[in-house]
GROMACS .gro file of C-alpha atoms in nm:
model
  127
    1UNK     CA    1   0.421   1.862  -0.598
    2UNK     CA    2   0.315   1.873  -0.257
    3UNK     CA    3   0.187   1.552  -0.052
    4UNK     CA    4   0.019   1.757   0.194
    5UNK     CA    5  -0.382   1.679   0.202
    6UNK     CA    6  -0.624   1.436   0.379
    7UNK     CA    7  -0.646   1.108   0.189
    8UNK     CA    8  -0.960   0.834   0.219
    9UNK     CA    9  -0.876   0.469   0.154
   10UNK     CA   10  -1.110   0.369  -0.162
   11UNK     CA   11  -0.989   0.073  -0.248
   12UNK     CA   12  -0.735  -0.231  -0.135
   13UNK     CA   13  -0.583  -0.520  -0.275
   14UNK     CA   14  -0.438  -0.834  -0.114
   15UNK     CA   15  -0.471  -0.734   0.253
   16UNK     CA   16  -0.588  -1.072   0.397
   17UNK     CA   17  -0.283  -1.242   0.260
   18UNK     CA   18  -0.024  -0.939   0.320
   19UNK     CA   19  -0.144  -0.869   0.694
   20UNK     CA   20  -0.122  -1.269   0.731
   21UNK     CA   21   0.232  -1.259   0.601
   22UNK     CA   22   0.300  -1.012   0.843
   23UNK     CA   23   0.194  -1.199   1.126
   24UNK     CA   24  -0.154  -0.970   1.219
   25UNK     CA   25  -0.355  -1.218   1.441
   26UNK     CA   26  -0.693  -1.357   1.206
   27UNK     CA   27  -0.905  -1.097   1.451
   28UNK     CA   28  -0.722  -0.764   1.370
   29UNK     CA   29  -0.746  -0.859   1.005
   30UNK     CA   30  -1.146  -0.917   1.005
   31UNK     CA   31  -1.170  -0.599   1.214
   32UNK     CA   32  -0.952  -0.416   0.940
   33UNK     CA   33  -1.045  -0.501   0.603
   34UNK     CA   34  -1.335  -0.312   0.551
   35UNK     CA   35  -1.237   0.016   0.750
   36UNK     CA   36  -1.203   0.304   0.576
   37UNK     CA   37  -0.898   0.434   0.655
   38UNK     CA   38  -0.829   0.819   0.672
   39UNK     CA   39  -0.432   0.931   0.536
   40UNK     CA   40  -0.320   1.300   0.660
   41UNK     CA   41   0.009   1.403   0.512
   42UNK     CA   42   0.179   1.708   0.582
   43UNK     CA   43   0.452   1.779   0.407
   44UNK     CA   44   0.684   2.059   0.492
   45UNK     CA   45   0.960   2.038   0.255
   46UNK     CA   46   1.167   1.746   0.256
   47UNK     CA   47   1.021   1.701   0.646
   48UNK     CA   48   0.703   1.476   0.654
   49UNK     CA   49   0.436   1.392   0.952
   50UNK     CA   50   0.186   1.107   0.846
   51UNK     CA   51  -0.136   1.011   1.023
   52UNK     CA   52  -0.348   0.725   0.946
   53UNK     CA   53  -0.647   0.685   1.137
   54UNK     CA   54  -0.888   0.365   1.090
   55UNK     CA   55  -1.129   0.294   1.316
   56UNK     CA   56  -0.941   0.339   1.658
   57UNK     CA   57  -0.628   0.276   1.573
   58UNK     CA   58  -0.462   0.551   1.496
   59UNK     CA   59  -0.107   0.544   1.347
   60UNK     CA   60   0.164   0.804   1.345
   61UNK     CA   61   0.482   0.843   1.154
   62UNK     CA   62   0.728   1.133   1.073
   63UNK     CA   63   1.051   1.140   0.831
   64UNK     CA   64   1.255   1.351   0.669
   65UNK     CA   65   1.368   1.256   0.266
   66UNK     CA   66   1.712   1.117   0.286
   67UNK     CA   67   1.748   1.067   0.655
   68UNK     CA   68   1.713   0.809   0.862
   69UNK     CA   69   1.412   0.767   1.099
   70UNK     CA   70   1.180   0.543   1.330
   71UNK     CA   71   0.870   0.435   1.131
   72UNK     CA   72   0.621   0.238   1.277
   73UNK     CA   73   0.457  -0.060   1.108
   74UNK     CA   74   0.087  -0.145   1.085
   75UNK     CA   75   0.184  -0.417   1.364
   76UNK     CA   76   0.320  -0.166   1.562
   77UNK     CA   77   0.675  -0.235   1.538
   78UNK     CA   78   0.931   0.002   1.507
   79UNK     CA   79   1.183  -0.023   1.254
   80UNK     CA   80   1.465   0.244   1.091
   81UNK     CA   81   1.419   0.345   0.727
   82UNK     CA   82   1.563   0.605   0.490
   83UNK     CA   83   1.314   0.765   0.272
   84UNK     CA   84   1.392   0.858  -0.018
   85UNK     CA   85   1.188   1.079  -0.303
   86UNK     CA   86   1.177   0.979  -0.696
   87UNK     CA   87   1.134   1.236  -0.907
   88UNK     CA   88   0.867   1.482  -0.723
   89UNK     CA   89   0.536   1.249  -0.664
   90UNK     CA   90   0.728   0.897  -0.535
   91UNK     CA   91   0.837   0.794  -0.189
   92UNK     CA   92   1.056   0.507  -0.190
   93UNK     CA   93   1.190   0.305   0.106
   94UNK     CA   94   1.315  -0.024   0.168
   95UNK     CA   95   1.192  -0.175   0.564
   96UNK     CA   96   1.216  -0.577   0.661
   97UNK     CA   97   1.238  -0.705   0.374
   98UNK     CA   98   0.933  -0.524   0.160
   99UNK     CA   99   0.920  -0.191  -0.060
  100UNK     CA  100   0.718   0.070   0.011
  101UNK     CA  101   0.595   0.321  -0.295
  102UNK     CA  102   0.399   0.586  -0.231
  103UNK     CA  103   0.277   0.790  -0.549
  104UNK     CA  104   0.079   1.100  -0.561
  105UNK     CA  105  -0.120   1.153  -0.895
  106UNK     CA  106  -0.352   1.416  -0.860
  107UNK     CA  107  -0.599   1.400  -0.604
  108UNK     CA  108  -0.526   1.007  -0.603
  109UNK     CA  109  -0.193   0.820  -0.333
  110UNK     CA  110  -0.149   0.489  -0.442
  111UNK     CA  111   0.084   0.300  -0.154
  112UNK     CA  112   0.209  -0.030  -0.308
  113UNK     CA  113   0.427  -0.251  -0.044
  114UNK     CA  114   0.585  -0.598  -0.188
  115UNK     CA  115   0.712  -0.895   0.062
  116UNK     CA  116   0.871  -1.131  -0.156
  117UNK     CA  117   0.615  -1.244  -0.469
  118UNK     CA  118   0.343  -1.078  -0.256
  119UNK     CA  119   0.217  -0.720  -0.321
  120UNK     CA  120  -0.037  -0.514  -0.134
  121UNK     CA  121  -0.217  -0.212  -0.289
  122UNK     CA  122  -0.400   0.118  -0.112
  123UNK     CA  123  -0.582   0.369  -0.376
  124UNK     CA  124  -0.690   0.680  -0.168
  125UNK     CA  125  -0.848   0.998  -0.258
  126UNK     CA  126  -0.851   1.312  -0.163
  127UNK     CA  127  -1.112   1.497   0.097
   0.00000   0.00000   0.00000
């Protein structure tokens, strides 16, 4: 199953909270909770180059399954992950202390990332 596509956020849960835990000043997080963000994925094999764009921030990570690599947070740190894949529609990976599980079901991503008790949830669509 191939990730590669251009995704629009539809829905969110807990971002107030999870960008708060995170340390995102009060501003940033008004600005950003009602964007609608815009996921491109391209997937060439086990090599990957994501792109979120919302509003004018515009975010840009690549990784390769099973190898280590720079990904850059929505606070714009940096910080080295391994990617993994689960069966052929999951990315797992494990980055300060939070998971990050990205699953592809259809024409629907569903990124779930939990800090401690505290889990934040993206639904996107396809374009």
């Amino acid at each position: 199953m191939s990730f590669t596509g251009k995704y629009e956020l539809q829905s969110q849960e807990n971002f107030e909270p999870f960008m708060k835990a995170l340390g995102l000043p009060e501003d940033q997080i008004q600005k950003g909770k009602d964007l609608k963000s815009i996921s491109e994925i391209v997937q060439d094999g086990k090599k990957f180059k994501v792109t979120v764009t919302a509003g004018t921030k515009v975010l840009k990570n690549e990784f390769t399954i099973g190898e280590e690599s720079e990904i850059e947070l929505l606070n714009g740190e940096k910080v080295k992950t391994v990617v993994q894949m689960e069966g052929n529609n999951k990315l797992v990976t494990q980055l300060k202390g939070m998971k990050s599980v990205t699953e592809l079901n259809g024409d629907t991503i569903t990124h779930t990332v939990t800090l401690g008790d505290l889990t934040f949830k993206r639904v996107s669509k396809r374009i």
